[in-house]
Coordinates of N, CA and C and ligand atoms in Angstrom, one line a residue:
X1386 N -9.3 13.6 3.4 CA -7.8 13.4 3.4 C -7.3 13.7 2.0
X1387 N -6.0 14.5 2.2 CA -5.7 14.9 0.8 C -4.8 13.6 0.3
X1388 N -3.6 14.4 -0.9 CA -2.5 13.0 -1.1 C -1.8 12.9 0.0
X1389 N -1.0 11.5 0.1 CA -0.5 11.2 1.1 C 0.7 10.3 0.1
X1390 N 1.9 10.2 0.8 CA 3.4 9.2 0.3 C 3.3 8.5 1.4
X1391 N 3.9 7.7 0.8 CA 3.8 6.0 1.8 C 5.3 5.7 1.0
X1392 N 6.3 6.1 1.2 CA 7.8 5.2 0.7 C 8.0 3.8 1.4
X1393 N 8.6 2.7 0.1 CA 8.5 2.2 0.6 C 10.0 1.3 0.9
X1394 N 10.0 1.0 2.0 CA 11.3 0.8 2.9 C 12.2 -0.7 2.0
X1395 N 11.1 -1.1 1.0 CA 11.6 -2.4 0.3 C 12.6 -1.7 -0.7
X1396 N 13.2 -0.6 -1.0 CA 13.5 -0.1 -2.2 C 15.2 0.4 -0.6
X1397 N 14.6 0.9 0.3 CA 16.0 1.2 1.4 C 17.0 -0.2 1.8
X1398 N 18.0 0.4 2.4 CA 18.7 -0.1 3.0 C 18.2 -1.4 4.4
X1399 N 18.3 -2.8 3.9 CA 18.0 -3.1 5.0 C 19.0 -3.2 6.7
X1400 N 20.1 -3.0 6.3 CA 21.1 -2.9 7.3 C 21.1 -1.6 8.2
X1401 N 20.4 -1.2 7.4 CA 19.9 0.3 8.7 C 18.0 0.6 8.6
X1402 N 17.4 0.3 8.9 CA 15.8 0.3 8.8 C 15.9 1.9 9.5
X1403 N 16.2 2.2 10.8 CA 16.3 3.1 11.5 C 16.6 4.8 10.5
X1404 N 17.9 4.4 10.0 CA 17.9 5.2 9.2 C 17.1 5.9 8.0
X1405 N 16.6 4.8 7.3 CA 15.5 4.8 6.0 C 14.8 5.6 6.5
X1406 N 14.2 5.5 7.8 CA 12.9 5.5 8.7 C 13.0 7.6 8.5
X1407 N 14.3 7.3 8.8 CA 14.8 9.0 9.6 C 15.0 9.9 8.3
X1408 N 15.4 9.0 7.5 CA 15.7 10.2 6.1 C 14.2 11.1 5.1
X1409 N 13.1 10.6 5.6 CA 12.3 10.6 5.1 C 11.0 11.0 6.3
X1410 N 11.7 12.7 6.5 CA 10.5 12.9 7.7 C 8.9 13.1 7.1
X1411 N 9.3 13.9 6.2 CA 8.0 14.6 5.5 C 6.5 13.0 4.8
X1412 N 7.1 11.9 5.0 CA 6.3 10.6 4.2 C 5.1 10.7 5.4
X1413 N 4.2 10.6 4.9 CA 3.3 10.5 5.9 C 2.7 9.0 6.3
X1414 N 3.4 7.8 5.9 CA 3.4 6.5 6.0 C 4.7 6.0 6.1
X1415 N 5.2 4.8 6.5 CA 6.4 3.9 6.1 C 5.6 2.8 5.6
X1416 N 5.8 2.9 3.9 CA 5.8 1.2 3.6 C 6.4 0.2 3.8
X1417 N 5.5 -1.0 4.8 CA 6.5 -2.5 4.9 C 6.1 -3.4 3.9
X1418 N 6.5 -3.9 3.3 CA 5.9 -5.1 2.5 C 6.7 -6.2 2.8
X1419 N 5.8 -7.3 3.2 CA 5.5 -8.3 3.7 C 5.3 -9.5 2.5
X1420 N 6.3 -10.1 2.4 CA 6.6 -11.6 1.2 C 6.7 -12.4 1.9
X1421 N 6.0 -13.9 1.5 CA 6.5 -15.1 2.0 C 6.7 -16.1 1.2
X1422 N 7.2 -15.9 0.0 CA 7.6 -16.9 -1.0 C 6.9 -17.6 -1.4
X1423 N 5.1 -17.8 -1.1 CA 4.4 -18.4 -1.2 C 3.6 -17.5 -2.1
X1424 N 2.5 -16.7 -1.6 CA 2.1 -15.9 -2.7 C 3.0 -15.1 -3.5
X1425 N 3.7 -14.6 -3.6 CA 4.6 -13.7 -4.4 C 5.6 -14.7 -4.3
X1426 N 7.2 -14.9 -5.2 CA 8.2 -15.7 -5.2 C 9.4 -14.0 -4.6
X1427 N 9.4 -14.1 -4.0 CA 10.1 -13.2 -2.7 C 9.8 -13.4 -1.6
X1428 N 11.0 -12.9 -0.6 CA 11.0 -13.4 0.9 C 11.5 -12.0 1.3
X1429 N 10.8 -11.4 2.4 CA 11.3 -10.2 2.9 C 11.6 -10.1 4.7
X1430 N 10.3 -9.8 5.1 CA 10.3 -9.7 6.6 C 9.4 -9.9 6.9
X1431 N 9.1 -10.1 8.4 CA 7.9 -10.4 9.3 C 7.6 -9.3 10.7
X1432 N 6.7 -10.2 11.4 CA 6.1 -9.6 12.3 C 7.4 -8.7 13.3
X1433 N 8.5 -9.4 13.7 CA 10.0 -9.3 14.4 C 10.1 -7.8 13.7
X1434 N 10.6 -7.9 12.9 CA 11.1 -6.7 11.7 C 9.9 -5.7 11.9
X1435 N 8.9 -5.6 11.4 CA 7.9 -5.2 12.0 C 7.7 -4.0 13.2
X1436 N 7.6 -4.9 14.0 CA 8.0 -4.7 15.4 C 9.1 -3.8 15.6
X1437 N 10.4 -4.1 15.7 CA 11.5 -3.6 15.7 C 10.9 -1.6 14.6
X1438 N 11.1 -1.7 13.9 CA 10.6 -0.5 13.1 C 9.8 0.2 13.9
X1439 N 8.2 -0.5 14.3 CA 7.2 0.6 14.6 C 8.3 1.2 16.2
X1440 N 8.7 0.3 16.7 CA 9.8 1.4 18.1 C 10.4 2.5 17.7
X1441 N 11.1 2.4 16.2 CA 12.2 3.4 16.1 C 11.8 4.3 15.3
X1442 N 10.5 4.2 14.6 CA 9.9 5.1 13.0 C 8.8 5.8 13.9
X1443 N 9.2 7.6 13.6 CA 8.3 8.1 14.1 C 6.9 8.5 13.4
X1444 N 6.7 7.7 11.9 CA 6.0 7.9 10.8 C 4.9 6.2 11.1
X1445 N 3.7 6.4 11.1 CA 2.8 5.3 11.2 C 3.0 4.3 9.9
X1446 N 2.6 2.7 10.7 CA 3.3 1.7 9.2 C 1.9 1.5 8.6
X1447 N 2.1 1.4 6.8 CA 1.5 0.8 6.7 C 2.0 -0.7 5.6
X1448 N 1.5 -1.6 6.7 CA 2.0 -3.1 6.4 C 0.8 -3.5 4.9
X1449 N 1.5 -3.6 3.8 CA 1.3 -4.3 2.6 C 1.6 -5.7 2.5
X1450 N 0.8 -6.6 3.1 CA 0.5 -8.2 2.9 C 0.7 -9.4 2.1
X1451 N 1.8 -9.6 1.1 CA 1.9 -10.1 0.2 C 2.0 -11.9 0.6
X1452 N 1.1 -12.4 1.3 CA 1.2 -13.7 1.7 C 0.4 -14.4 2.0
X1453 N 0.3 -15.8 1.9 CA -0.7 -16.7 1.7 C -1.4 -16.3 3.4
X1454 N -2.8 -17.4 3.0 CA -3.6 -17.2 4.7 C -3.1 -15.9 5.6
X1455 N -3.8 -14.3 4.5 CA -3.8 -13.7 5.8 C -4.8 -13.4 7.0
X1456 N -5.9 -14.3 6.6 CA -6.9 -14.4 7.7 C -6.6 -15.0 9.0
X1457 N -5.2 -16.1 8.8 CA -4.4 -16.2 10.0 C -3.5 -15.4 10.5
X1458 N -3.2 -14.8 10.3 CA -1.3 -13.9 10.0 C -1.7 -12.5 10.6
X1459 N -2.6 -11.8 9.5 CA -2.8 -10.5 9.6 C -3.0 -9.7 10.9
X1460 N -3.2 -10.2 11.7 CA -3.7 -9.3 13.5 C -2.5 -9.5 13.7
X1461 N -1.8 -10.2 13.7 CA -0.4 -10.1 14.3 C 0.4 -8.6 14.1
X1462 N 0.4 -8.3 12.6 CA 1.2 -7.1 12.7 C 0.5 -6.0 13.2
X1463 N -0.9 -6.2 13.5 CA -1.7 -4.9 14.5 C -0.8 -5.2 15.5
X1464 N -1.0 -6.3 15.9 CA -0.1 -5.9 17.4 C 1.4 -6.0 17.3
X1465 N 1.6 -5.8 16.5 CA 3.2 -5.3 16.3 C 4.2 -3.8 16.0
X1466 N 2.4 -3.2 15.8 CA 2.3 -2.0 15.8 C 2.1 -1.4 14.5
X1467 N 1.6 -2.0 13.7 CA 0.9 -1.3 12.1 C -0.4 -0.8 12.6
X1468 N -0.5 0.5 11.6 CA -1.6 1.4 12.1 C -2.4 0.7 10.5
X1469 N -1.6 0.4 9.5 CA -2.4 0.0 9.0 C -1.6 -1.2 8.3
X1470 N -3.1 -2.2 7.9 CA -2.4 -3.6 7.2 C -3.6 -3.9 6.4
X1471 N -2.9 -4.1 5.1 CA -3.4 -4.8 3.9 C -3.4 -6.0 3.3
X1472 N -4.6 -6.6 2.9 CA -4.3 -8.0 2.6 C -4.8 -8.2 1.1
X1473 N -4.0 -9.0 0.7 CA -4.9 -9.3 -1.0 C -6.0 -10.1 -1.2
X1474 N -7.1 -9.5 -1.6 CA -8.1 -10.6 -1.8 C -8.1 -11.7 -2.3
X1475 N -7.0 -11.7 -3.0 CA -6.8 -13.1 -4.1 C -6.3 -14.0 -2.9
X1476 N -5.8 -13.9 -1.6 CA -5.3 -14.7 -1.0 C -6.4 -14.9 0.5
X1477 N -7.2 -14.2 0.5 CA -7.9 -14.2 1.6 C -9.7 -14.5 1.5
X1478 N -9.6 -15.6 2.6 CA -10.9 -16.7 2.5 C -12.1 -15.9 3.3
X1479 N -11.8 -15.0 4.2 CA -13.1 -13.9 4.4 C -12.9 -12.6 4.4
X1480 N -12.7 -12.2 3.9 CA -12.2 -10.3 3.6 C -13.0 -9.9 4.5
X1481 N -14.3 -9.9 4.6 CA -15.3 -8.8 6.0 C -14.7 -9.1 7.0
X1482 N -14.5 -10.6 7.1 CA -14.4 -10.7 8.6 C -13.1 -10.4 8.8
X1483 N -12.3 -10.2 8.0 CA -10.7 -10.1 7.9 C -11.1 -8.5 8.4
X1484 N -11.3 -7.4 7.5 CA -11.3 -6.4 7.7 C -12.0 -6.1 8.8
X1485 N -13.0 -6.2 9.4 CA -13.3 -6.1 10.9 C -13.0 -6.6 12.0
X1486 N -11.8 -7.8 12.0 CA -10.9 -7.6 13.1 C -9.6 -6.9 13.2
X1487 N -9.3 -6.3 11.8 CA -8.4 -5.2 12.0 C -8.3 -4.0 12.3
X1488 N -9.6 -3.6 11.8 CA -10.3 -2.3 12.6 C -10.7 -3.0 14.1
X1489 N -10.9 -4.2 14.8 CA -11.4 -4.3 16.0 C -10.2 -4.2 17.0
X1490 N -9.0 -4.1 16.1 CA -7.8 -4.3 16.8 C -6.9 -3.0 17.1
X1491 N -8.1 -2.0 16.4 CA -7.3 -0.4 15.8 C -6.7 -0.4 15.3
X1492 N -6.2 -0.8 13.9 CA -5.7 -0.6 12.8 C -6.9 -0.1 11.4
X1493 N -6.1 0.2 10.9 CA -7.4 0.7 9.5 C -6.9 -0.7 8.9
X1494 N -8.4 -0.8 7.8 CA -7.8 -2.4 6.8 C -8.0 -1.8 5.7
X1495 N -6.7 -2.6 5.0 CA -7.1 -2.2 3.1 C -7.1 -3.6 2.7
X1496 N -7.5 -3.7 1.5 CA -7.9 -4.7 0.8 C -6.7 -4.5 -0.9
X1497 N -6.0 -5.6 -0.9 CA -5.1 -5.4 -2.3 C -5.7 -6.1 -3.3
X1498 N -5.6 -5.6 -4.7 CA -6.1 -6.2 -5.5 C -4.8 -6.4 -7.0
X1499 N -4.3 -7.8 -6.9 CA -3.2 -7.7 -8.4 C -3.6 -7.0 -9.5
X1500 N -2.7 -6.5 -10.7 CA -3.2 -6.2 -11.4 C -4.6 -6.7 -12.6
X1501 N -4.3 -8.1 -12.3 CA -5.5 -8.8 -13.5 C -6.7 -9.1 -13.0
X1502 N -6.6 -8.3 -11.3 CA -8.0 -8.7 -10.0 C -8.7 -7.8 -10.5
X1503 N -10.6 -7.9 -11.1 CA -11.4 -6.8 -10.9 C -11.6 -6.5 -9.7
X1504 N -12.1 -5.3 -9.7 CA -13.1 -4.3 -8.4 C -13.7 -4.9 -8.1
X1505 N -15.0 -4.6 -9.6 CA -16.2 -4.5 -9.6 C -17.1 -5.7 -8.8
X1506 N -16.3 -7.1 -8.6 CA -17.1 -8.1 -7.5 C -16.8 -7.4 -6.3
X1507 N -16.1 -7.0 -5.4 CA -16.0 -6.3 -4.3 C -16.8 -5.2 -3.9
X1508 N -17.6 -4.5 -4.4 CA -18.4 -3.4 -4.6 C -18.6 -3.1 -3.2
X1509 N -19.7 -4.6 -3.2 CA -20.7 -4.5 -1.9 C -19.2 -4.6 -0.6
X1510 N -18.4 -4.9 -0.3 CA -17.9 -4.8 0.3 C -16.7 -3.3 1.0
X1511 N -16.5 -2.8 -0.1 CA -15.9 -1.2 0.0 C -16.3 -0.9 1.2
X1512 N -17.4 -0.3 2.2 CA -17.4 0.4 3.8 C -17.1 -0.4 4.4
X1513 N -16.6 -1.7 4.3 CA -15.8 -2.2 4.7 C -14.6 -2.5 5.5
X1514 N -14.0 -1.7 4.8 CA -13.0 -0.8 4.0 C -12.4 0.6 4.6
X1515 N -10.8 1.1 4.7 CA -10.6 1.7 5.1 C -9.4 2.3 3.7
X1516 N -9.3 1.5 3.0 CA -8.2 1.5 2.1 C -8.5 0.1 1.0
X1517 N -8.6 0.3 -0.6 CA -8.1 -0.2 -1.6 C -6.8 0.3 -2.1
X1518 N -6.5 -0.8 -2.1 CA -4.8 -0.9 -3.2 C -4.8 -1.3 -4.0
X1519 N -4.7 -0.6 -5.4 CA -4.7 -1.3 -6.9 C -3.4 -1.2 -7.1
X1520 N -2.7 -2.6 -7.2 CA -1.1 -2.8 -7.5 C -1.2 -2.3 -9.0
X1521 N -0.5 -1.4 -9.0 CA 0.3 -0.7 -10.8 C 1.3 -2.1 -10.8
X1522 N 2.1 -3.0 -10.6 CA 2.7 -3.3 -10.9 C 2.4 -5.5 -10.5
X1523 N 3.2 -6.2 -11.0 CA 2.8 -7.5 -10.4 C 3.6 -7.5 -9.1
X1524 N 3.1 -7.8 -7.8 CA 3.5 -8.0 -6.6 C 4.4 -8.5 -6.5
X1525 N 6.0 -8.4 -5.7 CA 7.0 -9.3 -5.4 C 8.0 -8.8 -5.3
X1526 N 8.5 -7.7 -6.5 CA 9.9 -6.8 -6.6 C 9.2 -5.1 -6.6
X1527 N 10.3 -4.4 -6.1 CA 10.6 -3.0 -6.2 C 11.2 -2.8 -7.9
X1528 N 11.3 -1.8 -8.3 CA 11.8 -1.2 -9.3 C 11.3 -1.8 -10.4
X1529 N 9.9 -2.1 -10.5 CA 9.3 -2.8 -12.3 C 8.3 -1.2 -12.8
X1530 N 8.1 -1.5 -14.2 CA 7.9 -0.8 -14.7 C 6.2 -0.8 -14.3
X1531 N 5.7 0.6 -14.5 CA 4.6 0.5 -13.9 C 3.7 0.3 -15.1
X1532 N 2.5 -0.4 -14.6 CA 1.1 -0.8 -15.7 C 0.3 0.2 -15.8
X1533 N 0.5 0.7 -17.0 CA -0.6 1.6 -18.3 C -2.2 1.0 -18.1
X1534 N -2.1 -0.3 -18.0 CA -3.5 -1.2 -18.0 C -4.1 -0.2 -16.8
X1535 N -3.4 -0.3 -15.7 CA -4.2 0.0 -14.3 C -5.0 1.4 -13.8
X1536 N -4.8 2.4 -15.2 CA -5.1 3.7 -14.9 C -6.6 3.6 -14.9
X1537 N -7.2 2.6 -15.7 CA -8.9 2.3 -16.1 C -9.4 2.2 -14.9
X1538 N -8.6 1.0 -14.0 CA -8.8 0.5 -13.0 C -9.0 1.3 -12.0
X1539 N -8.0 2.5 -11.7 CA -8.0 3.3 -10.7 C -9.5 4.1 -10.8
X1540 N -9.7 4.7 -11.8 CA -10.7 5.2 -12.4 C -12.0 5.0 -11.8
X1541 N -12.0 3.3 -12.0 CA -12.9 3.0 -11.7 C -13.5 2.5 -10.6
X1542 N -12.5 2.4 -10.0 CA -12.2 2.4 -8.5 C -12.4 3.7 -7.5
X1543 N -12.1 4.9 -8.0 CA -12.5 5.6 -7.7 C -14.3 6.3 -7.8
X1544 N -14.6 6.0 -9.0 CA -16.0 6.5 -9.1 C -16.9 5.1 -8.1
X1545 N -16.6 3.7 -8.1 CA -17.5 3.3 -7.0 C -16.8 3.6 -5.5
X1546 N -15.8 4.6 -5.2 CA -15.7 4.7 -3.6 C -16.3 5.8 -3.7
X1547 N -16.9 7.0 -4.9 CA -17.5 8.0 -4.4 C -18.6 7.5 -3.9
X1548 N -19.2 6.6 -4.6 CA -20.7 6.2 -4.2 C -21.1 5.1 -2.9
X1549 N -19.4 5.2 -2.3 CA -19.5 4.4 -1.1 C -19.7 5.0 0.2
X1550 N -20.5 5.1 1.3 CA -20.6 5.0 2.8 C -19.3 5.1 3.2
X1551 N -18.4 6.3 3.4 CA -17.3 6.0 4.5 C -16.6 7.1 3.8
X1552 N -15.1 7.3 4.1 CA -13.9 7.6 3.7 C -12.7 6.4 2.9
X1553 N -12.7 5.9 2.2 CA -12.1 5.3 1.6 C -11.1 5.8 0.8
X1554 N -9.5 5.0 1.6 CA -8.3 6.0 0.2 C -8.6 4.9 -0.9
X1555 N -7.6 5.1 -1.8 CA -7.1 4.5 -2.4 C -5.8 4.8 -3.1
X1556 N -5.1 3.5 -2.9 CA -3.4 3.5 -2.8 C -3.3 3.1 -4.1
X1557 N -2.1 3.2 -4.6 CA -1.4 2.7 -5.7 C -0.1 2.4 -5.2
X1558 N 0.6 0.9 -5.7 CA 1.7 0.5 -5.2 C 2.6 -0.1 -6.9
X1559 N 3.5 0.7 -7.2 CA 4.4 -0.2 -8.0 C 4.8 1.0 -9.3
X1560 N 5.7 1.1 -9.4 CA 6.6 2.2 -10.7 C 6.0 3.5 -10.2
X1561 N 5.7 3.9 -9.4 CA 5.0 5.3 -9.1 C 6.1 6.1 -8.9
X1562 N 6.4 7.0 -9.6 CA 8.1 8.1 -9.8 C 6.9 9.2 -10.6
X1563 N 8.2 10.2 -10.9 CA 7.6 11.7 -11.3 C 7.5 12.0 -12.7
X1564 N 7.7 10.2 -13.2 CA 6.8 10.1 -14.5 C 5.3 9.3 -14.7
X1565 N 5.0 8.7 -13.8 CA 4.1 8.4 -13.7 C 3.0 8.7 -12.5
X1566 N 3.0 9.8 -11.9 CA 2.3 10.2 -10.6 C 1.3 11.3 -11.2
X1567 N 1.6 11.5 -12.1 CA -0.1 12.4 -12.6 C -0.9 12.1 -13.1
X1568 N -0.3 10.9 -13.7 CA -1.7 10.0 -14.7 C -2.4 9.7 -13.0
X1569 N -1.8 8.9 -12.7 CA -2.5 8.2 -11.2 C -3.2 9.5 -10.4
X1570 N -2.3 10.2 -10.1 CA -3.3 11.4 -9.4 C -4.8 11.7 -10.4
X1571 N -4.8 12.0 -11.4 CA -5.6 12.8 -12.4 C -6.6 11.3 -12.8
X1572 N -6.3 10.1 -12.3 CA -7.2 8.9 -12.2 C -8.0 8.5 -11.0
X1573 N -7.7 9.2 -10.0 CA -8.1 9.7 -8.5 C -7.4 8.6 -7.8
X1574 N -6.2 8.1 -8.1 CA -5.6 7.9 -6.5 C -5.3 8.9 -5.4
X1575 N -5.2 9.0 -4.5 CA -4.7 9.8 -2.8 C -3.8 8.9 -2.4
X1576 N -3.1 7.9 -2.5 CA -2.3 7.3 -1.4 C -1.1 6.9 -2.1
X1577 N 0.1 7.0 -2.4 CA 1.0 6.5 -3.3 C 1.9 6.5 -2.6
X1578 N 2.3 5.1 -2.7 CA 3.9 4.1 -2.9 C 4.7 4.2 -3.7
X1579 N 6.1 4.6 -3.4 CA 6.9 4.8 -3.8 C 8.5 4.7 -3.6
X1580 N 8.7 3.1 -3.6 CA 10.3 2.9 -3.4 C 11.5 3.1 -3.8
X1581 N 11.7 2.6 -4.9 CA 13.0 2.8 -5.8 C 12.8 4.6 -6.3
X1582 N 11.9 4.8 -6.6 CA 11.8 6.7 -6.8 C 12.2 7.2 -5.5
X1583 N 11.7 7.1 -4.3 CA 12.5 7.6 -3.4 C 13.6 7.5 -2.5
X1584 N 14.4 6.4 -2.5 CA 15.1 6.0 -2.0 C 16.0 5.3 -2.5
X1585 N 15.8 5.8 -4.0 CA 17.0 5.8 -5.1 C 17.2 7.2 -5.6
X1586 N 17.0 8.3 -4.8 CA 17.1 9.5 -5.0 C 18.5 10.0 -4.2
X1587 N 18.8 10.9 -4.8 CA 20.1 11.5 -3.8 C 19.5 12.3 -2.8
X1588 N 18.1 12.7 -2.6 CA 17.6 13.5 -1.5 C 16.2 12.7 -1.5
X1589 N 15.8 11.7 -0.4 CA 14.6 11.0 -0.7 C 13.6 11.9 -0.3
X1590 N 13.7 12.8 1.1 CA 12.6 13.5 1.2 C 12.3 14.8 0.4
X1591 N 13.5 15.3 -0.3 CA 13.0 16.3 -1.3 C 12.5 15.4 -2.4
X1592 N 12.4 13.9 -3.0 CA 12.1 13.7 -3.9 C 10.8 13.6 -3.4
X1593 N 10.2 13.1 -1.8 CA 8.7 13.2 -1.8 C 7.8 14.4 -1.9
X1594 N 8.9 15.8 -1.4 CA 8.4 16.8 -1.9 C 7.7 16.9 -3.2
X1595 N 8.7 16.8 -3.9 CA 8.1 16.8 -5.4 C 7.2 15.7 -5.6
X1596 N 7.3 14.6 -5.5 CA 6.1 13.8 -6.0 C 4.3 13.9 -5.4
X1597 N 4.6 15.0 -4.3 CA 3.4 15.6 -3.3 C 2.9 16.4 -4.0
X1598 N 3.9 17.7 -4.5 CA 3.8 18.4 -5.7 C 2.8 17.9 -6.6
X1599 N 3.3 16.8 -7.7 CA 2.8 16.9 -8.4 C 1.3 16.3 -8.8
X1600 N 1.9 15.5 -7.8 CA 0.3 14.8 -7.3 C -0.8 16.0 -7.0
X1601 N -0.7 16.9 -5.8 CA -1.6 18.0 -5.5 C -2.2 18.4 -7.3
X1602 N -1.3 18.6 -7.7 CA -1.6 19.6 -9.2 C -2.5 19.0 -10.0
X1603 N -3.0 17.7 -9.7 CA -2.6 16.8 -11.0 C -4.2 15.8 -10.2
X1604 N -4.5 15.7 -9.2 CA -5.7 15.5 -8.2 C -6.8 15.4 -9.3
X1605 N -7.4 14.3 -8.9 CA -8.6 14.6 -9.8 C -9.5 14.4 -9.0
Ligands
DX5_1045 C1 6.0 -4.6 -4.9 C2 5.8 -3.8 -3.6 C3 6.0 -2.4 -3.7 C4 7.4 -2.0 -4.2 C5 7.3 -0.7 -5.0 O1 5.5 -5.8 -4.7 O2 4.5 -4.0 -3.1 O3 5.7 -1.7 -2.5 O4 8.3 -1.7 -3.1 O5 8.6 -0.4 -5.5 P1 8.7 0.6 -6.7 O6 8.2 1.9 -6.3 O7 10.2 0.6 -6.9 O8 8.0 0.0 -7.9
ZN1046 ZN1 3.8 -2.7 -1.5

């Protein structure tokens, strides 16, 4: 799989989801991110919302988890119609078993990791795995500035998925715009989020253009 954009809809209009959905044909994901005031201090949307989206978005979701006990929670938005859902390991009490009932449910699973989370304990668990997410930024708001720290991280994150069993992306979520999308490409991310860059753009799908662009170029 090459790069891939995942915009995400937390940075859109919520009074029109439908819309966001439509202006942005070329994304080859819709980011939902998922707050519950508990792990993160933000409150966004649920399964309902969710739901409602995957009917009207002809782009597959992928639901980013930001909430306590998602070993209870998480299958729900499989069957709400996320093709894929991520949970953060800082919040979740069996990640295997987590990730193989989300693949048992047909969804792909990713696994989130905050900025100050290592990898390196996770190793053994990557085929797992259908997706890691190294948050560039601390989880909760759209538009922060993205973490310099996390390019090591990607790095290194990438050299143990080469050495892993499977296909494994790996996403980056948080300040990702067309000043920072080549360090991360050229760190070996493939999967990038990107809200307030896109959808604080006056043309959001030509701005994913460009950020596909530069990413391609920039690929490590
Ligand atoms: C932050 C969310 C991100 C956020 C990214 O907790 O997970 O997906 O929407 O927004 P930008 O691209 O504006 O940093
Ligand atoms: Zn996110």
């Amino acid at each position: 799989m090459g790069i891939q954009i995942s915009p995400s809809i937390l940075a859109a209009d919520f009074a029109n989801l439908e819309a966001a959905a439509k202006s942005v044909p070329s994304a080859d994901w819709l980011h939902v991110d998922v707050m519950d005031n508990h792990f993160v201090p933000n409150l966004t949307l649920g399964v309902p919302v969710v739901a409602a989206l995957a009917r009207v978005a002809e782009q597959p979701l992928d639901c980013h988890l930001m909430i306590e006990d998602p070993d209870r929670w998480a299958p729900a938005y499989v069957e709400a119609g996320a093709s894929s859902v991520t949970f953060h390991v800082e919040a979740c009490a069996a990640p295997v078993r987590l990730a193989r009932e989300l693949r048992s449910l047909g969804s792909r699973a990713g696994m989130a990791l905050k900025p100050a989370t290592a990898i390196e304990p996770f190793a053994d668990l990557l085929p797992e795995l259908d997706m890691v997410l190294i948050m560039t930024v601390e989880p909760g708001f759209g538009g922060q500035q993205f973490l310099e720290m996390c390019l090591r991280k990607i790095e290194r994150t990438k050299a143990m998925l080469a050495d892993t069993d499977g296909d494994v992306w790996l996403q980056i979520d948080g300040g990702v715009s067309s000043e920072t999308i080549e360090r991360c490409a050229a760190a070996g991310a493939d999967v990038f989020v990107t809200g307030s860059a896109v959808f604080g753009a006056d043309g959001p799908d030509g701005m994913i253009k460009h950020l596909r662009d530069l990413a391609e170029t920039n690929a490590g």
